[in-house]
Short mmCIF file of C-alpha atoms and ligand atoms in Angstrom, two decimals:
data_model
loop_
_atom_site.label_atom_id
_atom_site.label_comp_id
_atom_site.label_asym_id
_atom_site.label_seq_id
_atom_site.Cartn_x
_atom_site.Cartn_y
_atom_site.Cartn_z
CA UNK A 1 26.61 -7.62 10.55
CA UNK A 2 23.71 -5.09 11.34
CA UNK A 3 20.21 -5.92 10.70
CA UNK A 4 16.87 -4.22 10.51
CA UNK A 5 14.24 -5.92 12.47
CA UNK A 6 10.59 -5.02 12.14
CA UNK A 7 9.32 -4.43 15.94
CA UNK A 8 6.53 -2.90 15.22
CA UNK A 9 3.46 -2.45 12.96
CA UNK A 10 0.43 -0.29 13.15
CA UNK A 11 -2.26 0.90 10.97
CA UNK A 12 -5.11 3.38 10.30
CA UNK A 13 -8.35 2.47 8.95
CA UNK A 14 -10.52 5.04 8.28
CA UNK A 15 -14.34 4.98 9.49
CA UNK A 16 -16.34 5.46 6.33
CA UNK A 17 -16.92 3.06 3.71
CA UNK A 18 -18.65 2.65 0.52
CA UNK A 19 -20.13 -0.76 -0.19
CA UNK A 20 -20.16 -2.47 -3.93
CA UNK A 21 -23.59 -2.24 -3.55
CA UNK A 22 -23.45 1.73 -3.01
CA UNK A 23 -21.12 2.07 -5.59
CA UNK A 24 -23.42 0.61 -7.50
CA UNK A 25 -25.35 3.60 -7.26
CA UNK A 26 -22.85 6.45 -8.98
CA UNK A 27 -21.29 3.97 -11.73
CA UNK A 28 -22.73 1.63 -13.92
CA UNK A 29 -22.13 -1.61 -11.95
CA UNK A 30 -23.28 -4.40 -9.83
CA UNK A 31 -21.55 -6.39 -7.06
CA UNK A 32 -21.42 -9.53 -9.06
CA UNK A 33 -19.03 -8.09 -11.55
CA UNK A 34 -16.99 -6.29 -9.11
CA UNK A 35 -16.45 -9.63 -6.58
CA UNK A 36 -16.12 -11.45 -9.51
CA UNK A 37 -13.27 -9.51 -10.91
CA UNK A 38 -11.70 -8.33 -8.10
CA UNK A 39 -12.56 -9.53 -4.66
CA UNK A 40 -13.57 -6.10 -3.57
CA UNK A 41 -16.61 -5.69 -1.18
CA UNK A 42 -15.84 -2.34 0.03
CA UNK A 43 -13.35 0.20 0.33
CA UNK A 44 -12.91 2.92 2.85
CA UNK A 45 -13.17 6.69 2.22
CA UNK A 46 -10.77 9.20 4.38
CA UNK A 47 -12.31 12.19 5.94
CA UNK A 48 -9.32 13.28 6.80
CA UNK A 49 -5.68 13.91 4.96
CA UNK A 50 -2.98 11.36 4.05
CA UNK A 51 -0.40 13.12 6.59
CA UNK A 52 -3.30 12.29 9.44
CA UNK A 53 -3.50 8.87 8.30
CA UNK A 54 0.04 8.53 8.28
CA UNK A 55 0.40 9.77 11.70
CA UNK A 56 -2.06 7.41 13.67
CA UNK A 57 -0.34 4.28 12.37
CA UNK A 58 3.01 5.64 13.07
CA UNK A 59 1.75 5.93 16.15
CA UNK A 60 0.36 2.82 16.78
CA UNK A 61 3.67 1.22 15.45
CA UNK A 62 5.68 2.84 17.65
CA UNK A 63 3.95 1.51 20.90
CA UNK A 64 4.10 -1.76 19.32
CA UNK A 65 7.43 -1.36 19.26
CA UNK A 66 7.49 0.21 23.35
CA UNK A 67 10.08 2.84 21.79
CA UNK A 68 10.64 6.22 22.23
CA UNK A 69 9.61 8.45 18.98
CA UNK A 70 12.62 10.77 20.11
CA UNK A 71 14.69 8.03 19.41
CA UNK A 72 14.11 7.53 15.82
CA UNK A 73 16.35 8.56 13.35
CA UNK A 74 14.45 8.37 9.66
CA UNK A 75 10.68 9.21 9.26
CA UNK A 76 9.83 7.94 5.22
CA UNK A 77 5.97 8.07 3.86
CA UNK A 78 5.71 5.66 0.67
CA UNK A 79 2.88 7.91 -1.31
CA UNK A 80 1.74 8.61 -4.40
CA UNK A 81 -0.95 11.03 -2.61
CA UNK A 82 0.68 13.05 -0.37
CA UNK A 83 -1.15 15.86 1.71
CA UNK A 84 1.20 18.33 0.78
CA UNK A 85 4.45 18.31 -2.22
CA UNK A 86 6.37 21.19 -0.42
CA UNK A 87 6.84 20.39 2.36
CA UNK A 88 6.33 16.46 2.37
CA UNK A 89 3.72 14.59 3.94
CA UNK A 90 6.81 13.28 6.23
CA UNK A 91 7.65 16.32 7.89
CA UNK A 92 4.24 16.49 9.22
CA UNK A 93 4.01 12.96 10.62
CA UNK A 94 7.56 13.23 11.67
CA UNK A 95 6.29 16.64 14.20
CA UNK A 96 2.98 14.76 14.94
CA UNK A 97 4.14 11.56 16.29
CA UNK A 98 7.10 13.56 18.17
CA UNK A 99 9.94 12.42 16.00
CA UNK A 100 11.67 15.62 16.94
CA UNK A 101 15.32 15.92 14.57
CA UNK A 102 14.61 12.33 12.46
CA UNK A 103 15.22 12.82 8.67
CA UNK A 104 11.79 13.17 6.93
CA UNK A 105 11.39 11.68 3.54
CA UNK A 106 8.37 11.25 0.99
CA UNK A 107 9.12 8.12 -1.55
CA UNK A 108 7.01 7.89 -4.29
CA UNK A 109 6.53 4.35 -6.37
CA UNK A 110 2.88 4.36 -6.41
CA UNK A 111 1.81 1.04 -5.22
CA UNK A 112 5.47 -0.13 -4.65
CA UNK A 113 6.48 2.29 -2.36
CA UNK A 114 6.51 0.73 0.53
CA UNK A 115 8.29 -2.12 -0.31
CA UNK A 116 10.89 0.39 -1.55
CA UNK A 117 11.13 2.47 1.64
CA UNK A 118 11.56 -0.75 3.47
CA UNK A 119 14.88 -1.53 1.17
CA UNK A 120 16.10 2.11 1.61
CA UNK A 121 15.56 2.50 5.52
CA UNK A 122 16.76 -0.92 5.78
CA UNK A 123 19.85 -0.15 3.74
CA UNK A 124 20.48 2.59 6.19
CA UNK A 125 20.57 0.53 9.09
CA UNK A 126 22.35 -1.88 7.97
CA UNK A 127 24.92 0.70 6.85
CA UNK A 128 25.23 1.95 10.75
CA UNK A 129 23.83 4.83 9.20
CA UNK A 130 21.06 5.52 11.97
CA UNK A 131 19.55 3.04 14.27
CA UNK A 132 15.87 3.51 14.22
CA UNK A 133 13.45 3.89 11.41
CA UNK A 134 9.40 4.06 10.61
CA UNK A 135 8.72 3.49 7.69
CA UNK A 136 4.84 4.26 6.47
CA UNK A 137 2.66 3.85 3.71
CA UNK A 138 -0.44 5.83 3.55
CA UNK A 139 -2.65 6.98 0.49
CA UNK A 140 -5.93 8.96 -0.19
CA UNK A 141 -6.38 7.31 -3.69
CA UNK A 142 -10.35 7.79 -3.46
CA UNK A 143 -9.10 12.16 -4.28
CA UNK A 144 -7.99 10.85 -7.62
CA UNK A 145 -10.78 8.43 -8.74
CA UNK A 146 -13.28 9.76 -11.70
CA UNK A 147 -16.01 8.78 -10.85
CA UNK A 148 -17.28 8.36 -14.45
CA UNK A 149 -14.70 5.43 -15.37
CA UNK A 150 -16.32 2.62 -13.51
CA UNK A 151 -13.08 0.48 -14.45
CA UNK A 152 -11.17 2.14 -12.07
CA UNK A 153 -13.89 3.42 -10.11
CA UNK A 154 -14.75 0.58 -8.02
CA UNK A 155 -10.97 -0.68 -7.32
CA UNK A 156 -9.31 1.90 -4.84
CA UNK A 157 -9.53 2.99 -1.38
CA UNK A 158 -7.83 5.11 1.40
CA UNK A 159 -5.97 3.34 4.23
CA UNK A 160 -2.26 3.31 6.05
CA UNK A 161 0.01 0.82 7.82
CA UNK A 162 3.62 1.63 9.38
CA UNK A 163 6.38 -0.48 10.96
CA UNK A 164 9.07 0.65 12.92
CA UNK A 165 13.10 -0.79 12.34
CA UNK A 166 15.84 -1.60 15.02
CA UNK A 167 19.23 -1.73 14.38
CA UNK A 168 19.80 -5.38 16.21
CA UNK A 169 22.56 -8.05 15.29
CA UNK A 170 20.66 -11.26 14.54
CA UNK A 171 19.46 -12.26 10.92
CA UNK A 172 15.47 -10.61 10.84
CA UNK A 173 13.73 -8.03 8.62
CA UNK A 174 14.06 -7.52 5.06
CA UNK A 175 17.22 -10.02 4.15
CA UNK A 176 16.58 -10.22 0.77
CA UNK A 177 14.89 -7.71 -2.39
CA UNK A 178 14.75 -6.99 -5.97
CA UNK A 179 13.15 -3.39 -6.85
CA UNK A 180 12.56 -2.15 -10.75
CA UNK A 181 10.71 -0.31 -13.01
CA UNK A 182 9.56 -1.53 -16.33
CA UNK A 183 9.91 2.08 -17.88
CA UNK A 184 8.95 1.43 -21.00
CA UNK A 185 4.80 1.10 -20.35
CA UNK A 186 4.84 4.01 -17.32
CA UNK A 187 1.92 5.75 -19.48
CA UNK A 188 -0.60 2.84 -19.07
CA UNK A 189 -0.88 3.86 -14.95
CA UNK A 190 -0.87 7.73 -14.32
CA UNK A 191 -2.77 10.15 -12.21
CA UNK A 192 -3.62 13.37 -15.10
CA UNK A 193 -3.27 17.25 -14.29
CA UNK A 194 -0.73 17.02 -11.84
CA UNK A 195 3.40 18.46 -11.58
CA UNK A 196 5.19 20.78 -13.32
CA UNK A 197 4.65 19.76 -16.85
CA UNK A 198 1.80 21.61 -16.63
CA UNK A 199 1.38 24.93 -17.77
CA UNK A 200 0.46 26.57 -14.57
CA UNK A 201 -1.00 29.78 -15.86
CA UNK A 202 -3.76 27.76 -17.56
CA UNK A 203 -6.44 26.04 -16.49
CA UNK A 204 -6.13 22.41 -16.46
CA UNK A 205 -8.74 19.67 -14.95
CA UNK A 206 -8.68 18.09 -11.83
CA UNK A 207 -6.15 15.14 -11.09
CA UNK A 208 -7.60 11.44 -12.07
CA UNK A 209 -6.24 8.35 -12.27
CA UNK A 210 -6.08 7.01 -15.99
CA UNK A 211 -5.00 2.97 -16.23
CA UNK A 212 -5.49 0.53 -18.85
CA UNK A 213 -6.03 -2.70 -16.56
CA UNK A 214 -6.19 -5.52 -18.60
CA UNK A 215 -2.68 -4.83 -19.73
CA UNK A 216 -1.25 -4.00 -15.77
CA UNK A 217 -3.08 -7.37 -15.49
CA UNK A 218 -0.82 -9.21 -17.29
CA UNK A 219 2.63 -7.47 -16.26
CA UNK A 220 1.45 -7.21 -12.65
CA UNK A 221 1.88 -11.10 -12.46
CA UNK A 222 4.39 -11.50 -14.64
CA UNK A 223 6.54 -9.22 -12.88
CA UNK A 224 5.82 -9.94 -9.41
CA UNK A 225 6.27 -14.33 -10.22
CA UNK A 226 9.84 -13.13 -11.62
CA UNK A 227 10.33 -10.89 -8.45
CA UNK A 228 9.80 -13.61 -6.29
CA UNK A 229 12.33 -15.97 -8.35
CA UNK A 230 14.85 -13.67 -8.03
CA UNK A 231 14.48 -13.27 -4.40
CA UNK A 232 13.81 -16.48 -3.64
CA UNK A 233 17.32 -17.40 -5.46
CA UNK A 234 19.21 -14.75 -3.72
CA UNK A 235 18.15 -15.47 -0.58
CA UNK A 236 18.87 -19.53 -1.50
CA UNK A 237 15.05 -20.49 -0.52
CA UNK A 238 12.82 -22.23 -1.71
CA UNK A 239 8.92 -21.72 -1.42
CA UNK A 240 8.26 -24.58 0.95
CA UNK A 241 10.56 -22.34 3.00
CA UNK A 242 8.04 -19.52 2.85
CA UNK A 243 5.71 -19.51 5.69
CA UNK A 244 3.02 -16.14 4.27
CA UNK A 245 2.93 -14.26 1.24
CA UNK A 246 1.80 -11.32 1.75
CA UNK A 247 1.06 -9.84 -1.80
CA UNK A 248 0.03 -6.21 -2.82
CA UNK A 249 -3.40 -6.12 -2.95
CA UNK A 250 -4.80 -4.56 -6.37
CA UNK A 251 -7.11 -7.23 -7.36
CA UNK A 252 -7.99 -10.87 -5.95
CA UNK A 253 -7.29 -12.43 -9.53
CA UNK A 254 -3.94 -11.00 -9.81
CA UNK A 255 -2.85 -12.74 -6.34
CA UNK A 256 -4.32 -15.97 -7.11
CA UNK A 257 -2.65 -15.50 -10.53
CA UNK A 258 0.75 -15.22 -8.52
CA UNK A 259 0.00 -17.66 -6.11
CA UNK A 260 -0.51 -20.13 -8.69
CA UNK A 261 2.24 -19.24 -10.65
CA UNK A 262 4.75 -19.66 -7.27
CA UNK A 263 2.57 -22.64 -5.86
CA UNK A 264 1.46 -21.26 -2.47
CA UNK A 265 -1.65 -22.67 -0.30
CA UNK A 266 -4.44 -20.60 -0.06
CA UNK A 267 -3.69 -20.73 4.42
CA UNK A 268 -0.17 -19.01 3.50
CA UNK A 269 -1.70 -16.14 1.47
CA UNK A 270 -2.59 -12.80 3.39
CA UNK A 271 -5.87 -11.63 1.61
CA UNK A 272 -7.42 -8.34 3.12
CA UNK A 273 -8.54 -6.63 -0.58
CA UNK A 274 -12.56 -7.81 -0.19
CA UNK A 275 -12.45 -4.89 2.74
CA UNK A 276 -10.52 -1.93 1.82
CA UNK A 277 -9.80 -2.42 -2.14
CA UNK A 278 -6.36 -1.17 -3.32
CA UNK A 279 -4.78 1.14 -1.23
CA UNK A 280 -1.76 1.64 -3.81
CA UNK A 281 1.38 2.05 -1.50
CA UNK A 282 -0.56 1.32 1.74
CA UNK A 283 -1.96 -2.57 0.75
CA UNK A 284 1.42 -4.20 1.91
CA UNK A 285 1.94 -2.48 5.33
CA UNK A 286 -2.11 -3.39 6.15
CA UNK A 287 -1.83 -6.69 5.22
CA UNK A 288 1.93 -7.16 7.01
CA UNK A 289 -0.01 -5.67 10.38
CA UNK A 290 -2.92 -7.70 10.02
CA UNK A 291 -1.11 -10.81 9.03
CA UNK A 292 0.64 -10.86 12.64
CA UNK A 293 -2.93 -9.51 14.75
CA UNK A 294 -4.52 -12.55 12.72
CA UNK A 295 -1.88 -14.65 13.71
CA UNK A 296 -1.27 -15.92 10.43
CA UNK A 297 2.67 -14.66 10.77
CA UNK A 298 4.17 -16.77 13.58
CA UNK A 299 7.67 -15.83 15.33
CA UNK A 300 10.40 -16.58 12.78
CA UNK A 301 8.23 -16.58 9.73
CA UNK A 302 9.65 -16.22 6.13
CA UNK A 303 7.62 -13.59 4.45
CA UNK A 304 7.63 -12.85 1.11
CA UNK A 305 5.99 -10.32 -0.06
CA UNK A 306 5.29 -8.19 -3.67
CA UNK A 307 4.02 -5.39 -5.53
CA UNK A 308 3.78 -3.79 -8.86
CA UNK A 309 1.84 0.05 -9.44
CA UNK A 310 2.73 2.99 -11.55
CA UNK A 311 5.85 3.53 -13.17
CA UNK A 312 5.65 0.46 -13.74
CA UNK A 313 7.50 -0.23 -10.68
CA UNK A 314 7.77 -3.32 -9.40
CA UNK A 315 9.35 -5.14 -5.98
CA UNK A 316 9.68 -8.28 -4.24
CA UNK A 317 10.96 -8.94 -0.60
CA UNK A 318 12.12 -11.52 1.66
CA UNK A 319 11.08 -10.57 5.21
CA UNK A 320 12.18 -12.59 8.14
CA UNK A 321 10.13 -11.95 11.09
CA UNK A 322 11.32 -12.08 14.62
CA UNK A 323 10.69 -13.31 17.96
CA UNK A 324 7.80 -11.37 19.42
CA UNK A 325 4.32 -11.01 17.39
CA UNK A 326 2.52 -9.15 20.29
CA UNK A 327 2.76 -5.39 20.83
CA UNK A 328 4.90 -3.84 23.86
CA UNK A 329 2.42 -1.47 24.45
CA UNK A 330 -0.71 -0.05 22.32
CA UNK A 331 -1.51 3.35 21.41
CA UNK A 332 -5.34 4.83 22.12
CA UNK A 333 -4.49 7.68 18.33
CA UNK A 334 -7.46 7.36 16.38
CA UNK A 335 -8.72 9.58 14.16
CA UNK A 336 -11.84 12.40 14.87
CA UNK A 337 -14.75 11.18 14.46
CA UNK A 338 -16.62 11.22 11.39
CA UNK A 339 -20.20 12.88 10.83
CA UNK A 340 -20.85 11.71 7.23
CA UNK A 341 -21.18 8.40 5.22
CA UNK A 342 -18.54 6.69 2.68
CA UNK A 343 -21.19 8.49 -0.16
CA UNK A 344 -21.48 11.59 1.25
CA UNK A 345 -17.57 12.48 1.78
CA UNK A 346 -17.14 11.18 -1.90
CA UNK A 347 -20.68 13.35 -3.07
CA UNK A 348 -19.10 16.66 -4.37
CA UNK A 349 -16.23 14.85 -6.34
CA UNK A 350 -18.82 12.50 -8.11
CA UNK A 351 -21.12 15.86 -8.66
CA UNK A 352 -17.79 17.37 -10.36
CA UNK A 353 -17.20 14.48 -12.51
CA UNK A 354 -20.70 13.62 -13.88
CA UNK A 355 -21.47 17.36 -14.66
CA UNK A 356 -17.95 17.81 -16.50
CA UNK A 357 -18.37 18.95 -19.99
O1 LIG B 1 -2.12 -1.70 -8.29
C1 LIG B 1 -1.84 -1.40 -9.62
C2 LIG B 1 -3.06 -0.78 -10.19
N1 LIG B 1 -4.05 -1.80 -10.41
C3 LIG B 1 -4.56 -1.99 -11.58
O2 LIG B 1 -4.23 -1.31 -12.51
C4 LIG B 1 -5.60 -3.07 -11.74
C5 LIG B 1 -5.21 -4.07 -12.78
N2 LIG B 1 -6.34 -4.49 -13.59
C6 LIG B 1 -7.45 -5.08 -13.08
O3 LIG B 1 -7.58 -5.31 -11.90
C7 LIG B 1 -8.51 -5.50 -14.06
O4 LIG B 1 -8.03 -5.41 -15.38
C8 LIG B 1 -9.83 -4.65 -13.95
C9 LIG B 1 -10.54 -4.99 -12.64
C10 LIG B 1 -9.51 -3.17 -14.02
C11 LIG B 1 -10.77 -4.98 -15.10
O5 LIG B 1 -11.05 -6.39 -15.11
P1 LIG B 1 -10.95 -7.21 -16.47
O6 LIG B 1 -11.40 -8.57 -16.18
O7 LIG B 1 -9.57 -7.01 -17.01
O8 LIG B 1 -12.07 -6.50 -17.35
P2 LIG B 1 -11.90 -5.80 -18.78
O9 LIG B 1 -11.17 -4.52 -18.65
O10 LIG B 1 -11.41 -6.83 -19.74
O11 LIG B 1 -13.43 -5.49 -19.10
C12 LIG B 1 -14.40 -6.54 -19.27
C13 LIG B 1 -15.76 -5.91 -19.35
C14 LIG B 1 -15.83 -4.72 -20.33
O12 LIG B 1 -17.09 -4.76 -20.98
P3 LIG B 1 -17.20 -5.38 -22.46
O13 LIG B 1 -16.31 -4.52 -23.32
O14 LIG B 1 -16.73 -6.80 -22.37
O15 LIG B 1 -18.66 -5.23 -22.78
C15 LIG B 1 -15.82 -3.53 -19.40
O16 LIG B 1 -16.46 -2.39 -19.95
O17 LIG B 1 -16.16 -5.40 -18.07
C16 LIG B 1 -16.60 -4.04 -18.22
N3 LIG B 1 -16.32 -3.34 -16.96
C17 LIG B 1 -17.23 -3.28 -15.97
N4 LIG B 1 -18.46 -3.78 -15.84
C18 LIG B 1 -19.11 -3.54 -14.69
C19 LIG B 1 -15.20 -2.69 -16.61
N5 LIG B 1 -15.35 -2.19 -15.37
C20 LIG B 1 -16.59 -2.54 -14.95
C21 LIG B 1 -17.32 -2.34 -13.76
N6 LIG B 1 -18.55 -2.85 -13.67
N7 LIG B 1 -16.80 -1.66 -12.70
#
């Protein structure tokens, strides 16, 4: 039997950030309410595009891994903001980190996405289909926030994380996973003014994301507990055989929510959402990366890990990790610098949404 092993993870933090404090200063809020609610301190703001983003943690994954990028055989972006529709964001990244001839694929669950490219490149593999995957999440969510709905306002940020997959013949990598979509509520998440539904001959207003939270609230850990069951019974664990959940990260209540629920110790939970926010698709493949530069995933670890977003899709995973938690070698990418602050890159979107109408 063929597995997928994860040998290596990257990611790409952009520079500027915007503070709760700064925030503070374009909606009608305070940092008490929003570490209260959600455990955000901050969030980061891109100055550059979702494909660049994408690119520097491929990169960075694919040292870790001490691989080749000719040798890899499937490039997938999880995004629900992608640079570009036609042609995807994965093209791009796929010419940029010098993936010359791998497939190229954009998926698009929102805030599940990357645990959903990790099923289908994994599937692949294990198929015989191709040998070598990366598989990236990266979003620009702070180009869809209005900046007059402080609800939604203060939760999201911009961010990546990648891993790369090897075909190798030991039990590692995603070994078990249960993916849906609970159809029937997809209006209560959406980003407005955006696909072909739209008339395109008229004018229609820019793209925002619209969400009615307290009710994602409740089916976010309702759906992610049952995700875990499921997992947990079809890969016959049980949680004292998890080592690190590693949740999505849309709000600090909705983890401990799930951890409660499932019965986890605070020192198993990976919790990076008080520094970058939500990054939709992106929070899982941050959190994996920094899980292992923490230290907090060991060699052989059982990971499981969860998310919920728009759709309302929903996913949880079984991850074993494998021997090595150190990178082959490291990459120097970054990103160009930055001349401007978190509030300044976000100023002429917040201008166009306070002067609207
Ligand atoms: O990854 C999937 C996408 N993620 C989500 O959709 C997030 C899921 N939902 C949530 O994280 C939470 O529901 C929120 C953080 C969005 C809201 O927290 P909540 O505890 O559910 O608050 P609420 O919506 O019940 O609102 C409570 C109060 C309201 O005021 P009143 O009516 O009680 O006077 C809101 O107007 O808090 C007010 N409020 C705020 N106050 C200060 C809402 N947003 C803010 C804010 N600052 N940013």
């Amino acid at each position: 039997m063929t597995y997928a092993h994860i040998t290596g993870w990257g990611k790409c933090i952009p520079p500027a950030s915007i503070s709760n404090d700064e925030i503070s200063t374009i909606v009608d809020t305070n940092d008490e309410w929003i570490t209260t609610r959600t455990g955000i301190k901050s969030r980061r703001v891109s100055h550059v595009s979702t494909a660049e983003l994408a690119t520097v943690a491929a990169k960075h994954a694919i040292a870790c891994a001490g691989i080749d990028p000719q040798e890899i055989d499937l490039v997938i972006v999880a995004t629900c903001t992608p640079s570009t529709l036609v042609a995807n964001t994965a093209s791009l990244v796929q010419k940029d980190i010098g993936a010359k001839g791998a497939a190229a694929m954009d998926t698009n669950a929102a805030c599940s996405g990357f645990l959903y490219a990790l099923q289908a490149a994994t599937a692949q593999i294990q198929a015989g289909m191709i040998k070598k995957a990366v598989v990236i999440a990266a979003e620009r969510m702070t180009w869809c926030i209005n900046w007059a709905l402080r609800d939604s306002a203060v939760l999201f940020g911009d961010g990546a994380g990648a891993v790369v997959l090897e075909a190798k013949e030991t039990p590692a990598g995603l070994l078990a996973t249960k993916t849906g979509c609970d159809s029937e509520d997809r209006d209560i998440l959406h980003i407005s003014n955006f696909g072909t539904d739209l008339d395109k001959y008229h004018a229609f207003g820019p793209s925002n994301l619209l969400f009615e939270g307290r009710e994602i609230f409740k089916r976010a850990v309702k759906g992610m507990s049952e995700a875990c069951d499921d997992v947990l019974n079809q890969a016959n664990l049980s949680l004292d055989d998890i080592n690190v959940l590693v949740p999505h990260q849309a709000n600090l209540r909705i983890i401990q929510a799930i951890q409660n629920r499932l019965n986890v110790p605070d020192n198993k939970v990976m919790v990076n959402i008080g520094q970058y926010g939500n990054t939709s698709a992106a929070t899982i493949a941050i959190a994996l990366c920094e899980a292992v530069e923490q230290g907090l995933i060991k060699p052989n670890d059982n990971i499981m890990s969860a998310a919920f977003g728009a759709g309302l899709t929903w996913a949880a995973s079984y991850i074993k990790w494998g021997e090595r938690v150190t990178p082959i070698t490291i990459s120097d990418a970054t990103l160009p610098d930055c001349d401007k602050t978190g509030l300044e890159l976000v100023e002429p979107s917040v201008k166009a949404c306070l002067t609207k109408d």
